[in-house]
Short mmCIF file of C-alpha atoms in Angstrom, two decimals:
data_model
loop_
_atom_site.label_atom_id
_atom_site.label_comp_id
_atom_site.label_asym_id
_atom_site.label_seq_id
_atom_site.Cartn_x
_atom_site.Cartn_y
_atom_site.Cartn_z
CA MET A 1 -10.96 29.82 10.48
CA ALA A 2 -10.29 28.29 13.66
CA GLU A 3 -12.36 29.58 16.99
CA SER A 4 -11.19 29.36 20.45
CA PRO A 5 -12.77 26.44 22.79
CA PRO A 6 -14.92 26.60 25.12
CA SER A 7 -13.24 27.68 28.60
CA GLU A 8 -16.20 25.38 30.61
CA SER A 9 -15.06 22.35 28.37
CA PRO A 10 -10.89 21.89 28.14
CA LEU A 11 -9.90 18.68 26.39
CA PHE A 12 -6.33 16.94 26.32
CA LEU A 13 -4.33 14.59 24.60
CA CYS A 14 -3.25 11.80 26.82
CA VAL A 15 0.01 9.92 25.42
CA GLY A 16 1.64 7.68 28.00
CA GLU A 17 1.84 9.89 30.86
CA GLU A 18 1.72 12.78 29.65
CA ARG A 19 -1.50 14.90 29.19
CA ILE A 20 -1.35 17.59 26.59
CA ASP A 21 -3.51 20.60 26.64
CA LEU A 22 -5.63 21.47 23.76
CA SER A 23 -6.63 24.67 24.55
CA ALA A 24 -4.70 26.45 21.71
CA ASP A 25 -6.91 27.34 18.23
CA ARG A 26 -4.46 25.25 16.41
CA VAL A 27 -1.92 22.06 18.12
CA VAL A 28 0.06 20.82 15.39
CA VAL A 29 1.68 17.10 16.13
CA GLY A 30 4.59 15.70 14.75
CA ARG A 31 8.25 15.29 14.83
CA SER A 32 9.63 18.54 14.11
CA ARG A 33 10.99 21.35 16.36
CA SER A 34 8.06 23.90 15.06
CA CYS A 35 5.19 21.73 16.18
CA GLU A 36 3.22 22.34 19.31
CA VAL A 37 3.26 18.49 20.32
CA ARG A 38 6.60 16.77 19.71
CA LEU A 39 6.27 13.01 19.59
CA GLN A 40 9.87 11.43 18.96
CA GLU A 41 8.61 8.23 17.17
CA ASP A 42 10.08 6.79 13.79
CA SER A 43 6.33 6.41 12.26
CA VAL A 44 5.53 9.86 13.24
CA SER A 45 5.81 12.08 10.19
CA ARG A 46 7.47 15.84 10.57
CA LEU A 47 4.37 17.75 10.06
CA HIS A 48 1.81 14.60 11.03
CA ALA A 49 -1.64 16.03 12.31
CA ALA A 50 -3.51 18.95 13.73
CA PHE A 51 -6.28 19.47 16.42
CA VAL A 52 -8.36 22.70 15.23
CA TRP A 53 -11.27 24.35 17.11
CA ARG A 54 -14.39 24.69 15.01
CA ASP A 55 -17.58 26.00 15.87
CA ARG A 56 -16.87 25.09 19.73
CA ALA A 57 -15.91 21.77 18.67
CA LEU A 58 -12.36 19.89 18.61
CA TYR A 59 -11.17 18.51 15.25
CA LEU A 60 -8.27 16.53 14.11
CA GLU A 61 -7.09 16.71 10.99
CA ASP A 62 -4.01 14.89 8.63
CA LEU A 63 -1.57 16.48 7.39
CA GLY A 64 -0.18 14.09 4.66
CA SER A 65 1.54 12.26 6.84
CA SER A 66 3.16 8.50 6.07
CA ASN A 67 1.80 6.13 8.03
CA GLY A 68 -1.83 7.66 8.68
CA THR A 69 -3.41 9.20 11.63
CA PHE A 70 -6.47 6.71 13.04
CA VAL A 71 -9.46 7.85 15.11
CA ASN A 72 -11.10 4.71 17.23
CA GLY A 73 -9.40 2.51 14.70
CA ARG A 74 -10.36 4.42 11.26
CA ARG A 75 -7.67 6.12 9.34
CA ILE A 76 -9.40 9.50 8.81
CA GLU A 77 -8.85 11.41 5.26
CA ALA A 78 -10.62 15.04 6.54
CA PRO A 79 -11.01 16.43 9.46
CA CYS A 80 -12.63 14.21 12.20
CA ARG A 81 -14.10 15.67 15.12
CA VAL A 82 -13.27 14.12 18.40
CA LYS A 83 -14.89 13.88 21.90
CA PRO A 84 -13.25 12.65 25.23
CA GLY A 85 -12.79 8.94 25.28
CA ASP A 86 -11.58 8.50 21.59
CA VAL A 87 -8.31 6.57 20.81
CA ILE A 88 -6.07 8.47 18.81
CA ARG A 89 -3.10 6.75 16.51
CA PHE A 90 -0.55 8.65 14.98
CA GLY A 91 1.49 6.01 13.19
CA ALA A 92 2.25 3.46 15.68
CA LEU A 93 1.91 6.16 18.31
CA ARG A 94 -1.62 6.00 20.25
CA GLY A 95 -2.95 8.10 22.64
CA ALA A 96 -6.80 9.47 23.97
CA ILE A 97 -8.83 12.48 24.33
CA VAL A 98 -9.68 13.22 27.60
CA GLY A 99 -11.87 15.93 29.60
CA PRO A 100 -10.84 18.01 32.32
CA GLU A 101 -11.71 15.06 34.79
CA GLY A 102 -8.30 13.38 33.45
CA GLY A 103 -8.30 9.66 33.14
CA SER A 104 -5.86 7.44 30.74
CA ALA A 105 -6.06 5.97 27.11
CA PRO A 106 -8.89 3.41 26.95
CA PRO A 107 -8.69 -0.07 25.28
CA LEU A 108 -8.41 -0.22 21.47
CA PRO A 109 -12.50 -0.86 20.59
CA ASP A 110 -12.86 -4.24 19.32
CA GLU A 111 -14.00 -3.11 15.81
CA GLU A 112 -10.57 -1.83 15.12
CA PRO A 113 -9.38 -3.25 11.58
CA ALA A 114 -5.98 -5.00 11.61
CA ALA A 115 -3.67 -3.36 9.77
CA PRO A 116 -2.57 -5.35 6.35
CA ASP A 117 0.52 -7.79 7.30
CA TYR A 118 2.16 -5.37 3.97
CA THR A 119 2.45 -2.45 5.68
CA VAL A 120 5.60 -1.92 7.05
CA GLY A 121 5.46 1.82 7.80
CA LEU A 122 4.39 1.25 11.34
CA LEU A 123 6.25 -1.36 12.41
CA PRO A 124 10.02 -1.21 13.16
CA HIS A 125 12.59 -2.27 10.44
CA ARG A 126 16.06 -1.80 9.47
CA PRO A 127 17.63 -2.72 5.97
CA ALA A 128 17.86 -6.10 5.29
CA GLY A 129 21.76 -7.03 4.54
CA LEU A 130 23.68 -8.78 1.75
CA GLY A 131 23.80 -12.36 3.47
CA LEU A 132 19.88 -12.34 4.33
CA ARG A 133 19.31 -10.85 0.81
CA LEU A 134 21.10 -13.87 -0.96
CA VAL A 135 19.16 -16.76 1.26
CA ALA A 136 15.91 -15.31 0.36
CA ALA A 137 16.79 -15.20 -3.43
CA LEU A 138 17.52 -18.59 -3.10
CA LEU A 139 14.90 -19.65 -1.29
CA ASP A 140 12.30 -17.84 -3.75
CA LEU A 141 13.92 -19.37 -6.59
CA SER A 142 13.49 -22.90 -5.20
CA LEU A 143 10.05 -22.43 -4.33
CA PHE A 144 9.26 -20.57 -7.45
CA LEU A 145 10.57 -23.41 -9.69
CA LEU A 146 8.88 -25.77 -7.31
CA GLY A 147 5.61 -24.07 -7.80
CA SER A 148 6.10 -23.61 -11.64
CA LEU A 149 5.38 -27.40 -12.01
CA LEU A 150 1.78 -26.46 -11.11
CA PRO A 151 0.59 -24.85 -14.25
CA PHE A 152 2.54 -27.41 -16.55
CA ALA A 153 0.60 -30.49 -14.76
CA PRO A 154 -1.52 -30.57 -17.30
CA LEU A 155 1.05 -30.92 -20.21
CA LEU A 156 3.11 -33.20 -18.43
CA ALA A 157 0.28 -35.11 -17.61
CA ALA A 158 -0.60 -35.43 -21.16
CA LEU A 159 2.99 -36.00 -22.39
CA ALA A 160 3.21 -38.92 -19.30
CA ALA A 161 -0.03 -40.43 -20.97
CA GLU A 162 1.38 -40.48 -24.58
CA ARG A 163 4.25 -41.94 -23.18
CA PHE A 164 3.58 -44.82 -21.00
CA LEU A 165 -0.25 -45.23 -21.05
CA LEU A 166 -1.26 -45.32 -24.76
CA ALA A 167 -0.40 -48.95 -26.65
CA PRO A 168 1.87 -48.37 -29.35
CA GLU A 169 -0.43 -48.85 -31.82
CA ALA A 170 -2.89 -45.93 -30.88
CA ILE A 171 -2.82 -43.00 -32.43
CA PRO A 172 -1.25 -40.04 -30.31
CA PRO A 173 -3.33 -37.35 -29.51
CA PRO A 174 -3.25 -34.25 -32.43
CA SER A 175 -0.56 -31.94 -32.38
CA ARG A 176 -3.60 -29.52 -32.00
CA THR A 177 -4.78 -30.87 -29.18
CA MET A 178 -0.94 -30.67 -27.39
CA SER A 179 -0.78 -27.52 -28.75
CA THR A 180 -3.91 -26.28 -26.91
CA ILE A 181 -2.83 -27.70 -24.07
CA ALA A 182 0.99 -26.19 -23.95
CA GLY A 183 -0.43 -22.91 -24.79
CA GLY A 184 -2.93 -23.22 -21.72
CA SER A 185 -0.08 -23.99 -19.58
CA GLY A 186 2.13 -21.57 -20.71
CA ALA A 187 -0.89 -19.06 -19.75
CA LEU A 188 -1.00 -20.34 -16.42
CA TRP A 189 2.54 -20.12 -15.88
CA VAL A 190 2.48 -16.49 -16.77
CA LEU A 191 0.00 -16.01 -14.65
CA TYR A 192 1.45 -17.68 -11.72
CA ALA A 193 5.02 -15.76 -12.30
CA TRP A 194 2.62 -12.38 -12.09
CA TYR A 195 1.31 -13.27 -9.15
CA TYR A 196 4.32 -14.85 -7.06
CA VAL A 197 6.58 -11.70 -8.12
CA ILE A 198 4.47 -8.68 -9.34
CA HIS A 199 1.72 -8.84 -7.28
CA GLY A 200 3.90 -10.12 -4.00
CA TRP A 201 6.33 -6.98 -4.58
CA ALA A 202 3.15 -4.82 -5.20
CA ARG A 203 0.42 -5.43 -2.63
CA ARG A 204 1.73 -7.90 -0.11
CA GLY A 205 5.40 -6.00 0.54
CA GLY A 206 7.66 -8.61 -0.61
CA THR A 207 7.71 -12.47 -2.43
CA PRO A 208 7.11 -15.85 -0.27
CA GLY A 209 10.95 -16.47 0.23
CA LEU A 210 11.44 -12.36 1.69
CA ARG A 211 8.39 -12.65 3.81
CA LEU A 212 9.17 -16.27 5.20
CA LEU A 213 12.65 -14.74 6.21
CA GLY A 214 11.19 -11.66 7.75
CA LEU A 215 11.81 -9.19 4.90
CA ARG A 216 9.29 -6.75 3.42
CA LEU A 217 10.00 -4.67 0.17
CA THR A 218 8.85 -0.96 0.54
CA ASP A 219 8.96 2.21 -1.45
CA TRP A 220 12.36 3.65 0.03
CA ARG A 221 11.59 7.19 1.19
CA ARG A 222 8.09 6.57 2.65
CA ASN A 223 7.79 2.66 3.97
CA ILE A 224 4.54 1.64 2.12
CA PRO A 225 4.11 -0.93 -0.38
CA ILE A 226 5.48 0.18 -3.74
CA GLY A 227 2.36 -0.64 -6.12
CA TYR A 228 2.30 -2.31 -9.74
CA ALA A 229 4.09 0.69 -11.80
CA ARG A 230 7.13 0.38 -9.36
CA ALA A 231 7.03 -3.30 -9.26
CA PHE A 232 7.29 -4.02 -12.89
CA LEU A 233 10.05 -1.28 -12.97
CA ARG A 234 11.82 -3.18 -10.30
CA MET A 235 11.34 -6.57 -12.36
CA ALA A 236 13.35 -4.77 -15.80
CA ALA A 237 16.35 -3.32 -13.14
CA LEU A 238 16.06 -6.50 -11.44
CA LEU A 239 16.96 -7.98 -15.47
CA VAL A 240 19.81 -5.64 -15.21
CA THR A 241 21.22 -7.22 -11.93
CA ILE A 242 20.67 -10.92 -13.72
CA LEU A 243 22.64 -9.97 -16.66
CA SER A 244 25.53 -8.29 -14.63
CA LEU A 245 25.75 -12.14 -13.33
CA GLY A 246 24.07 -10.95 -10.04
CA LEU A 247 27.19 -8.09 -9.40
CA GLY A 248 23.97 -5.59 -8.82
CA PHE A 249 23.96 -7.31 -5.16
CA PHE A 250 27.19 -6.52 -4.41
CA THR A 251 26.44 -2.51 -4.33
CA ILE A 252 24.61 -3.57 -0.90
CA PRO A 253 27.51 -3.61 1.80
CA PHE A 254 28.37 0.25 -0.12
CA ASN A 255 25.23 2.01 0.88
CA SER A 256 23.85 2.67 4.27
CA ASN A 257 20.64 1.68 2.94
CA ARG A 258 21.51 -2.03 1.57
CA ARG A 259 20.23 -1.23 -1.33
CA ALA A 260 20.77 -3.30 -4.31
CA LEU A 261 21.26 -1.88 -8.00
CA HIS A 262 17.56 -2.93 -8.73
CA ASP A 263 16.63 -1.22 -5.31
CA LEU A 264 18.20 1.92 -6.33
CA LEU A 265 17.16 1.68 -10.11
CA ALA A 266 13.60 1.07 -8.97
CA GLY A 267 13.62 3.23 -6.18
CA THR A 268 12.89 0.26 -3.61
CA LEU A 269 13.97 -0.76 -0.48
CA VAL A 270 14.40 -4.35 1.65
CA VAL A 271 13.73 -3.93 5.15
CA HIS A 272 14.24 -6.70 7.91
CA ARG A 273 11.06 -6.64 10.65
CA PRO A 274 12.33 -7.99 13.82
CA ARG A 275 10.61 -11.79 14.45
CA ALA A 276 7.79 -9.89 17.32
CA ALA A 277 6.93 -7.61 14.95
CA LEU A 278 5.73 -9.97 12.20
#
């Protein structure tokens, strides 16, 4: 149960030039009109977090926000006690807790961990258009084919040795040896393809071609990395686009989020982040 704050030590939330009184039992922060503190910032959820007084101390709790609530650079998962001088971040919006003597938000502490570069929910973005998507696809195809030479290097070396280095009368390598080399190369290629495509989509926010052009792949509703299950689903959906001779890409101009057919089927979105945000 919430408890009224001690009257002798009121606390305030300082966001930019605003100084917000936190003396109420419960102060909800978010974009919704129902919030006591409305923050007009895309990375802030409608009901993002709440300040609550308990045992004459002020606590901050996250309300299931998409982009997280942070205290001194650490994302909170449970109610966290806050005090004057603490740096608060709601999504990408930064503020600080100050006492009655006032003050402004202090600099972020050095120990704040850097956000992974695949996290797009905290950064400005817009849906990527058809032209940029096609360029990224061609770039990825070129990079993928070039990288595919590495897994097959042992097999190519064995074939080259058999063809150019062995004397005509020399006994060629047994077929079992060549089969083993070919099988090993094939296994390496599968691992490479998984890392390049599936892992890239699931954990890094996109394949190298997408990332080089400033594009990121996200969950279309929450702007977060899509995870492995969604990545495999997107791969299956991409096969549908490929089998349609690429026609699946031409749904991009006809929906507001610029989603290709495989994005619609897998629930994903490709966004373009401005160069300054990369």
